[in-house]
Coordinates of C-alpha atoms in Angstrom, one line a residue:
X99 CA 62.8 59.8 292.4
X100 CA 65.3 60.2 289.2
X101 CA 68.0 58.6 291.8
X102 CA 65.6 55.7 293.0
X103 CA 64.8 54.8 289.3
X104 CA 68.5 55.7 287.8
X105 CA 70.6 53.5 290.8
X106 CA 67.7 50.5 290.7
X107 CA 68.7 50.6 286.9
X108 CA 72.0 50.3 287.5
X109 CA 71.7 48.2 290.2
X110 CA 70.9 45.3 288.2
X111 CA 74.6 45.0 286.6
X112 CA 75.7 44.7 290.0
X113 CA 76.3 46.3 293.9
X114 CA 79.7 46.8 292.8
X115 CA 79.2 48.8 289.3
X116 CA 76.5 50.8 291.5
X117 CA 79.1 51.0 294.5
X118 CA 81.2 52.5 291.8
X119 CA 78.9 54.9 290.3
X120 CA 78.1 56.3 293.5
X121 CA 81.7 57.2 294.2
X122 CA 82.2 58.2 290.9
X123 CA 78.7 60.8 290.8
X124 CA 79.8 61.6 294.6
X125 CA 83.5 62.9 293.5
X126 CA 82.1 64.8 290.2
X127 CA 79.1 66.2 292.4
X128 CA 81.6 67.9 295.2
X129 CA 82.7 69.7 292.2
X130 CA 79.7 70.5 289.9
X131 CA 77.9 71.7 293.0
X132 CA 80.6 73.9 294.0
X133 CA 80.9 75.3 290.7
X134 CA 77.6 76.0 290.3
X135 CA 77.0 77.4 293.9
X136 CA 80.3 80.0 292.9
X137 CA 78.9 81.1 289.7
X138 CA 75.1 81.6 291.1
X139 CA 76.1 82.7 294.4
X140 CA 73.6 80.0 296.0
X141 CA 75.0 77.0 298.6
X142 CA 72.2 74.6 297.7
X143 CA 70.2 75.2 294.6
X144 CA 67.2 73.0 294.7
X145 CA 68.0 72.2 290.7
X146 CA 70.7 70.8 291.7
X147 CA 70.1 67.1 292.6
X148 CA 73.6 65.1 291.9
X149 CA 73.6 65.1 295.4
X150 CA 70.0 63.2 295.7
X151 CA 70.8 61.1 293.5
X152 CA 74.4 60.1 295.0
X153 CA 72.5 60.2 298.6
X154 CA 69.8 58.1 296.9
X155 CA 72.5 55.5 295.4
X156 CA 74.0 54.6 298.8
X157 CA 71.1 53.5 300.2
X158 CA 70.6 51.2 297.0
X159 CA 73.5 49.9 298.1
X160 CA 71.7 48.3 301.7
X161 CA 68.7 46.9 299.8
X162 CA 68.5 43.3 299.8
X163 CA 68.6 42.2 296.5
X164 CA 66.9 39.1 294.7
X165 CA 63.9 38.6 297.3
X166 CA 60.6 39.0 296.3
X167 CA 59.8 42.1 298.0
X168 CA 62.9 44.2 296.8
X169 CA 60.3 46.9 295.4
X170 CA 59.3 46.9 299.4
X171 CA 62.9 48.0 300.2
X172 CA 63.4 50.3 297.4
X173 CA 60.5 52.6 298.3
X174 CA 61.6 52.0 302.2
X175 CA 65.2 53.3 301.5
X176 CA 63.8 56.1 299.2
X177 CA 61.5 57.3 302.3
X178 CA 64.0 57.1 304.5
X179 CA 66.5 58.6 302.6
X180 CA 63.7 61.9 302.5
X181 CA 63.1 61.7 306.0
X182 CA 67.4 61.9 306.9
X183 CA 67.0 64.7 304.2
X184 CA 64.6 66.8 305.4
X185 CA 64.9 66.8 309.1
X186 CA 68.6 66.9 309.0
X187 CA 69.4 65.2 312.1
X188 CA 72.7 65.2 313.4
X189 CA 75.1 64.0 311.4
X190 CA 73.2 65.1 308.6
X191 CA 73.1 69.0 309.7
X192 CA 76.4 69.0 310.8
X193 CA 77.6 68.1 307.2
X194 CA 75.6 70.3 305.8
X195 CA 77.2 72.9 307.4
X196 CA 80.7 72.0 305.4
X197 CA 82.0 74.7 303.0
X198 CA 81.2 74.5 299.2
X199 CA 80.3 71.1 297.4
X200 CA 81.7 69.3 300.3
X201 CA 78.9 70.2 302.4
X202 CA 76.0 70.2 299.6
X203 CA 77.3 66.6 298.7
X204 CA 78.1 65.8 302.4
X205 CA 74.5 66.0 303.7
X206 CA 72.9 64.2 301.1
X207 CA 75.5 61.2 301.9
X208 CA 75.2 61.0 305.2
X209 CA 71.7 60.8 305.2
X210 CA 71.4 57.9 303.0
X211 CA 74.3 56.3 304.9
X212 CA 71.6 56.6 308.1
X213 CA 69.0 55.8 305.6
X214 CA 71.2 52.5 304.5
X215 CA 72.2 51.7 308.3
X216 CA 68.3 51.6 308.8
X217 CA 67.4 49.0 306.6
X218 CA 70.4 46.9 307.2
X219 CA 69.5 46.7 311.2
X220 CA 65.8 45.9 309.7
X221 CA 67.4 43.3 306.7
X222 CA 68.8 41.8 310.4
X223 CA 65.9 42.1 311.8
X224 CA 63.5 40.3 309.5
X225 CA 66.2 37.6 308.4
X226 CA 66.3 39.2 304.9
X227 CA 69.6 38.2 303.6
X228 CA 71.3 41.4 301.8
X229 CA 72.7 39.0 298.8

């Protein structure tokens, strides 16, 4: 939820200052979670959620912006973002397998990339333009 409301936030300045922070929060995650994870001695600490939020971000980044029913699309990308999350499909748990920071970042990124690719084939779909 703190990624939906933080990257909507940010959103509003533009897809490309959000674009940016994603890559930004993505690079700095790899490394705070593998930092963390080394000192604990735990791969995924649930406290950790840079990588939700970076996940969370990308899909942000698919919503169609400007029509009346973005709120719709926000709270579409956030559940589909949770469902690539929790089930782990394939890509998803094959990231997650990745050593380190890599992989607790990876998993979350992939699965708001299939979150994103989601509601861009339904943006198509419905003849929602993304801009």
């Amino acid at each position: 939820f703190v990624g939906v409301v933080s990257g909507y936030m940010i959103a509003g300045y533009g897809a490309g200052i959000l674009a940016v922070a994603t890559l930004l929060v993505t690079i700095i995650g790899v490394f705070a979670a593998d930092a963390y994870g080394q000192t604990t001695g735990r791969k995924d600490a649930p406290e950790v959620i840079i990588d939700e939020v970076a996940g969370q971000w990308s899909v942000l980044l698919c919503i169609p912006y400007g029509t009346p029913d973005m709120l719709i699309w926000v709270g579409a990308g956030f559940l589909l973002f949770r469902f690539f999350d929790i089930v782990k499909p394939p890509p998803v748990s094959t990231a997650e397998a990745l050593p380190g920071g890599i992989g607790i970042m990876a998993d979350d990124m992939v699965a708001g990339t299939l979150a994103g690719i989601c509601l861009l084939i339904l943006s198509y779909l419905t003849g929602t333009p993304l801009f």
